[in-house]
Amino acid sequence: MRTLVFDGRTGAAGDMICAALIAAGADPDALAPVSDALPVRYAVGEVEKNGIRATTVDVLVDDRTVETDGDHDHGHDHDHGHDHGHDNDPSTSGSDEPAEGAGVHRSYREVVDLVESMGLPPAVESTALDAFELLGRAEASVHGTDLDETHFHEVGADDAIADVVGAALLLADLGPERVVTTPVAAGGGTVEMSHGTYPVPAPATTEIASRAGFRIAGGPIDRELLTPTGAAILGAVADGFDAVPDLAVERAGYGAGDADFERHPNVLRALVGDGGEPGPDGDREKRDDDRARAGQPVDGRLAHDDIAVLETNLDDAAPEVLGGLQETLSRAGARDVTIVPTTMKKSRPGHLVKVICKPADAEAVAERLARETGTLGVRQSGASHRWIADRAFETATLRVDGEDHEVDVKVASTTDGEVYDVSGEYDDAAAVAEATGLPIREVLRRVEAEVREQLPREQGGR
């Protein structure tokens, strides 16, 4: 298996990842789609770090050189003393002055829309969006905001987008079958951010690390070594290994960071070769758990789905109103409505209404719930996501007395396609039962058995 290994013992940032990929054999010309979509151009050069020749990547924006990692106040002040040996737009001249966080600072949704508008190959777009989703979820968790409304600061600027999309393009050009990373050094000390001074790793980096499929380590110096952008890129593409796996190395490359350290070369090493097969099942299970926490699909697991849960207590709602909530709230964006009989103050009978919806629809659903029931308040509970099955519908044909009757059957499966439930739609089954005289449960039994018979054995078929 052709494997790419990142060895992050002195950290990782967006520019270091791009540089390491180029040093390992990726073609810098693969970066052209970013320059076509944004007012940026890349410059690739070389520098020596503690005796190691390493590749550098700068992004030039509006005739200024910009560090490709968006987190400029996070300790990665770019060293411009190296020679820019490659420029993917040689006709454009620019200075070497840094422009930190240049361009528009965008929300998560605006970044997604921009990436989707670039016309990237599907695999590249998916990688970039996965990285930005990790960043978005981290920021939303740290600041207590909804994902779609999360506003990026530095990582929503042009240079950071060039970082993430550039890494995705270079990775696709290099073409490994698998990407892994050793534990990544986070550094130590404190970091200055727009909101104040924080301990290293920064809050967003810490949150990404809790969701990503790799481990971080403190040190080896008191300096921020792993940025949120670097962590998100690695989290989107790499599985974690405790050490460099067995590998027949074909090529090794080094991507340089900004600072110079006395005893530690500030470089990210990339190794490409044959090997890197999965380790023991225990290691695989840990990586699956890590990816599940990140909201990324894992074989044999359920899929991650962001939700909001709304609740209200009612003690005077008419039965007709309660009966209509499923339809009226669904039109406002509700995914599920549950009404539970309960006992309220002074032992009065009442109802608890619980509604599941997407976070972006929560306000509209709450307003509709209030208008329909007259409740004086709707609360949002602490749930932020749910685990759901991949769902598909099959049509089963039931032949009774020479006539065919169709029933929709819902097939629920894990992310790797293993079917664990087959359920006929009740309303369809009831209609067939009415027409044929069969019991509803017999109709359901037959159509569910028909669908199971059609499933491949590896998916749970017979």
mmCIF file of C-alpha atoms in Angstrom, residues 314 317-326 328 339 372-373:
data_model
loop_
_atom_site.group_PDB
_atom_site.id
_atom_site.type_symbol
_atom_site.label_atom_id
_atom_site.label_comp_id
_atom_site.label_asym_id
_atom_site.label_seq_id
_atom_site.Cartn_x
_atom_site.Cartn_y
_atom_site.Cartn_z
ATOM 1 C CA LEU A 314 -47.937 22.346 27.978
ATOM 2 C CA ALA A 317 -53.175 22.423 24.807
ATOM 3 C CA ALA A 318 -56.197 21.048 22.981
ATOM 4 C CA PRO A 319 -55.867 17.490 21.605
ATOM 5 C CA GLU A 320 -56.433 18.810 18.071
ATOM 6 C CA VAL A 321 -53.455 21.162 18.442
ATOM 7 C CA LEU A 322 -51.221 18.402 19.758
ATOM 8 C CA GLY A 323 -52.325 16.087 16.958
ATOM 9 C CA GLY A 324 -51.369 18.658 14.331
ATOM 10 C CA LEU A 325 -47.903 19.451 15.645
ATOM 11 C CA GLN A 326 -46.188 16.753 13.600
ATOM 12 C CA THR A 328 -47.016 22.039 11.275
ATOM 13 C CA ILE A 339 -45.285 14.323 22.731
ATOM 14 C CA GLU A 372 -49.228 26.778 17.523
ATOM 15 C CA THR A 373 -49.434 25.993 21.246
#
